[in-house]
PDB file of C-alpha atoms in Angstrom:
ATOM      1  CA  UNK A   1     104.673  66.442  -4.152  1.00 87.00           C
ATOM      2  CA  UNK A   2     107.965  67.129  -7.075  1.00 95.00           C
ATOM      3  CA  UNK A   3     110.694  69.146  -5.722  1.00 97.00           C
ATOM      4  CA  UNK A   4     112.879  70.974  -8.269  1.00 98.00           C
ATOM      5  CA  UNK A   5     116.624  71.509  -6.817  1.00 97.00           C
ATOM      6  CA  UNK A   6     119.271  73.559  -8.494  1.00 97.00           C
ATOM      7  CA  UNK A   7     123.069  73.231  -8.226  1.00 97.00           C
ATOM      8  CA  UNK A   8     126.261  74.187  -9.727  1.00 98.00           C
ATOM      9  CA  UNK A   9     126.195  77.993  -9.123  1.00 97.00           C
ATOM     10  CA  UNK A  10     129.009  79.855  -7.869  1.00 97.00           C
ATOM     11  CA  UNK A  11     131.688  82.807  -8.645  1.00 98.00           C
ATOM     12  CA  UNK A  12     133.665  82.889 -11.705  1.00 98.00           C
ATOM     13  CA  UNK A  13     135.125  85.246 -13.789  1.00 98.00           C
ATOM     14  CA  UNK A  14     134.527  87.023 -16.540  1.00 98.00           C
ATOM     15  CA  UNK A  15     134.988  85.146 -19.686  1.00 97.00           C
ATOM     16  CA  UNK A  16     134.600  81.787 -17.597  1.00 98.00           C
ATOM     17  CA  UNK A  17     131.939  79.125 -17.349  1.00 98.00           C
ATOM     18  CA  UNK A  18     129.645  77.181 -15.309  1.00 98.00           C
ATOM     19  CA  UNK A  19     127.201  74.441 -15.635  1.00 98.00           C
ATOM     20  CA  UNK A  20     124.344  74.748 -13.845  1.00 98.00           C
ATOM     21  CA  UNK A  21     121.718  71.794 -13.020  1.00 98.00           C
ATOM     22  CA  UNK A  22     118.247  71.221 -11.554  1.00 98.00           C
ATOM     23  CA  UNK A  23     117.052  67.969 -10.646  1.00 98.00           C
ATOM     24  CA  UNK A  24     113.477  66.424  -9.972  1.00 97.00           C
ATOM     25  CA  UNK A  25     112.508  64.427  -7.047  1.00 96.00           C
ATOM     26  CA  UNK A  26     109.247  62.945  -6.026  1.00 93.00           C
ATOM     27  CA  UNK A  27     106.926  60.326  -7.328  1.00 90.00           C
ATOM     28  CA  UNK A  28     104.494  59.225 -10.001  1.00 91.00           C
ATOM     29  CA  UNK A  29     105.381  62.711 -12.429  1.00 94.00           C
ATOM     30  CA  UNK A  30     106.799  63.191 -15.603  1.00 95.00           C
ATOM     31  CA  UNK A  31     108.050  66.554 -17.177  1.00 96.00           C
ATOM     32  CA  UNK A  32     106.883  68.523 -20.000  1.00 97.00           C
ATOM     33  CA  UNK A  33     109.142  71.824 -20.721  1.00 98.00           C
ATOM     34  CA  UNK A  34     111.320  72.600 -18.753  1.00 98.00           C
ATOM     35  CA  UNK A  35     113.190  76.300 -18.206  1.00 98.00           C
ATOM     36  CA  UNK A  36     116.070  78.599 -16.944  1.00 98.00           C
ATOM     37  CA  UNK A  37     114.776  81.751 -15.491  1.00 98.00           C
ATOM     38  CA  UNK A  38     117.051  84.479 -13.897  1.00 98.00           C
ATOM     39  CA  UNK A  39     116.807  87.477 -11.674  1.00 98.00           C
ATOM     40  CA  UNK A  40     119.435  90.406 -11.009  1.00 96.00           C
ATOM     41  CA  UNK A  41     118.727  92.412  -7.992  1.00 91.00           C
ATOM     42  CA  UNK A  42     116.309  95.259  -8.727  1.00 94.00           C
ATOM     43  CA  UNK A  43     115.356  93.437 -12.169  1.00 96.00           C
ATOM     44  CA  UNK A  44     112.687  91.549 -12.830  1.00 97.00           C
ATOM     45  CA  UNK A  45     112.850  87.881 -13.444  1.00 97.00           C
ATOM     46  CA  UNK A  46     113.612  86.689 -17.119  1.00 97.00           C
ATOM     47  CA  UNK A  47     113.566  83.942 -19.486  1.00 98.00           C
ATOM     48  CA  UNK A  48     116.884  82.551 -20.090  1.00 98.00           C
ATOM     49  CA  UNK A  49     115.940  79.270 -21.937  1.00 98.00           C
ATOM     50  CA  UNK A  50     113.401  76.471 -22.666  1.00 98.00           C
ATOM     51  CA  UNK A  51     113.717  72.904 -23.879  1.00 98.00           C
ATOM     52  CA  UNK A  52     110.603  71.170 -24.348  1.00 97.00           C
ATOM     53  CA  UNK A  53     110.291  67.205 -23.624  1.00 95.00           C
ATOM     54  CA  UNK A  54     111.369  66.349 -27.145  1.00 94.00           C
ATOM     55  CA  UNK A  55     114.475  68.165 -27.281  1.00 96.00           C
ATOM     56  CA  UNK A  56     113.489  71.577 -28.743  1.00 98.00           C
ATOM     57  CA  UNK A  57     115.484  74.613 -27.680  1.00 98.00           C
ATOM     58  CA  UNK A  58     114.464  78.519 -27.486  1.00 98.00           C
ATOM     59  CA  UNK A  59     116.911  81.059 -25.868  1.00 97.00           C
ATOM     60  CA  UNK A  60     116.878  84.767 -25.222  1.00 96.00           C
ATOM     61  CA  UNK A  61     118.464  86.701 -27.414  1.00 95.00           C
ATOM     62  CA  UNK A  62     121.080  88.022 -25.120  1.00 90.00           C
ATOM     63  CA  UNK A  63     121.949  84.466 -24.397  1.00 92.00           C
ATOM     64  CA  UNK A  64     122.451  82.764 -28.039  1.00 93.00           C
ATOM     65  CA  UNK A  65     125.694  81.783 -28.709  1.00 95.00           C
ATOM     66  CA  UNK A  66     126.832  81.853 -24.884  1.00 97.00           C
ATOM     67  CA  UNK A  67     124.277  79.483 -23.032  1.00 98.00           C
ATOM     68  CA  UNK A  68     123.325  76.294 -23.869  1.00 98.00           C
ATOM     69  CA  UNK A  69     120.252  74.181 -22.402  1.00 98.00           C
ATOM     70  CA  UNK A  70     120.053  70.472 -22.148  1.00 98.00           C
ATOM     71  CA  UNK A  71     118.089  67.822 -20.143  1.00 98.00           C
ATOM     72  CA  UNK A  72     118.463  63.959 -19.270  1.00 97.00           C
ATOM     73  CA  UNK A  73     115.114  62.723 -19.113  1.00 96.00           C
ATOM     74  CA  UNK A  74     116.425  59.129 -17.545  1.00 95.00           C
ATOM     75  CA  UNK A  75     117.813  61.060 -14.456  1.00 96.00           C
ATOM     76  CA  UNK A  76     115.394  63.968 -14.793  1.00 97.00           C
ATOM     77  CA  UNK A  77     117.709  66.638 -14.714  1.00 98.00           C
ATOM     78  CA  UNK A  78     118.133  69.764 -16.656  1.00 98.00           C
ATOM     79  CA  UNK A  79     121.540  71.447 -17.260  1.00 98.00           C
ATOM     80  CA  UNK A  80     122.225  75.267 -18.449  1.00 98.00           C
ATOM     81  CA  UNK A  81     125.857  75.170 -19.649  1.00 98.00           C
ATOM     82  CA  UNK A  82     127.123  79.103 -19.406  1.00 98.00           C
ATOM     83  CA  UNK A  83     130.368  80.226 -21.387  1.00 98.00           C
ATOM     84  CA  UNK A  84     131.956  83.596 -21.951  1.00 97.00           C
ATOM     85  CA  UNK A  85     130.430  84.604 -18.956  1.00 97.00           C
ATOM     86  CA  UNK A  86     130.022  89.223 -18.367  1.00 96.00           C
ATOM     87  CA  UNK A  87     129.292  90.689 -15.446  1.00 96.00           C
ATOM     88  CA  UNK A  88     125.859  91.201 -16.167  1.00 95.00           C
ATOM     89  CA  UNK A  89     125.016  87.490 -16.173  1.00 96.00           C
ATOM     90  CA  UNK A  90     125.090  88.036 -12.160  1.00 97.00           C
ATOM     91  CA  UNK A  91     121.698  86.854 -11.098  1.00 98.00           C
ATOM     92  CA  UNK A  92     119.925  84.109  -8.948  1.00 98.00           C
ATOM     93  CA  UNK A  93     119.169  81.508 -11.432  1.00 98.00           C
ATOM     94  CA  UNK A  94     115.724  79.468 -11.310  1.00 98.00           C
ATOM     95  CA  UNK A  95     114.849  76.310 -12.484  1.00 98.00           C
ATOM     96  CA  UNK A  96     111.024  75.908 -13.772  1.00 98.00           C
ATOM     97  CA  UNK A  97     109.195  72.908 -15.214  1.00 98.00           C
ATOM     98  CA  UNK A  98     105.800  72.274 -16.601  1.00 98.00           C
ATOM     99  CA  UNK A  99     105.187  68.682 -14.254  1.00 96.00           C
ATOM    100  CA  UNK A 100     102.580  66.099 -14.708  1.00 95.00           C
ATOM    101  CA  UNK A 101     101.766  64.325 -11.189  1.00 93.00           C
ATOM    102  CA  UNK A 102     100.441  62.218 -12.428  1.00 90.00           C
ATOM    103  CA  UNK A 103      97.427  63.638 -14.742  1.00 90.00           C
ATOM    104  CA  UNK A 104      97.190  67.517 -13.510  1.00 93.00           C
ATOM    105  CA  UNK A 105      99.869  69.918 -14.873  1.00 95.00           C
ATOM    106  CA  UNK A 106     101.682  72.358 -12.168  1.00 95.00           C
ATOM    107  CA  UNK A 107     104.394  74.779 -12.961  1.00 97.00           C
ATOM    108  CA  UNK A 108     106.847  73.738 -10.712  1.00 97.00           C
ATOM    109  CA  UNK A 109     110.175  75.857  -9.170  1.00 98.00           C
ATOM    110  CA  UNK A 110     113.483  75.236  -7.755  1.00 98.00           C
ATOM    111  CA  UNK A 111     115.023  77.568  -4.951  1.00 97.00           C
ATOM    112  CA  UNK A 112     117.440  79.112  -7.018  1.00 97.00           C
ATOM    113  CA  UNK A 113     121.427  78.862  -7.269  1.00 98.00           C
ATOM    114  CA  UNK A 114     123.695  82.354  -7.230  1.00 98.00           C
ATOM    115  CA  UNK A 115     125.600  83.088 -10.050  1.00 98.00           C
ATOM    116  CA  UNK A 116     128.162  85.706  -9.424  1.00 98.00           C
ATOM    117  CA  UNK A 117     130.732  86.925 -12.687  1.00 98.00           C
ATOM    118  CA  UNK A 118     133.511  88.920 -11.394  1.00 97.00           C
ATOM    119  CA  UNK A 119     135.000  91.565 -13.778  1.00 89.00           C
TER     120      UNK A 119
END
């Protein structure tokens, strides 16, 4: 069984920055695409950004230019660098990954890390 664990959330003032991390652990697995989602209270979960195994990235329109998704395949770790944070970025941020274990593809979620932006 592969687990994803997020970290790096917290309280930050508007205009500030945070870097989220998500590390996969387990045995005999490989990771394809990875994603960050977020969910604010009363809202549906929304896709923030995606990165493929080869490093190609896509972003939700409202995050372009402010957020950067990256990954370190050697460390099985996904990152989200967030800058120019706004109060509307306040949400629970989730990591999601398509993981081969070892030849069965599963969609795995982390437990989430809270980001709170104060205005």
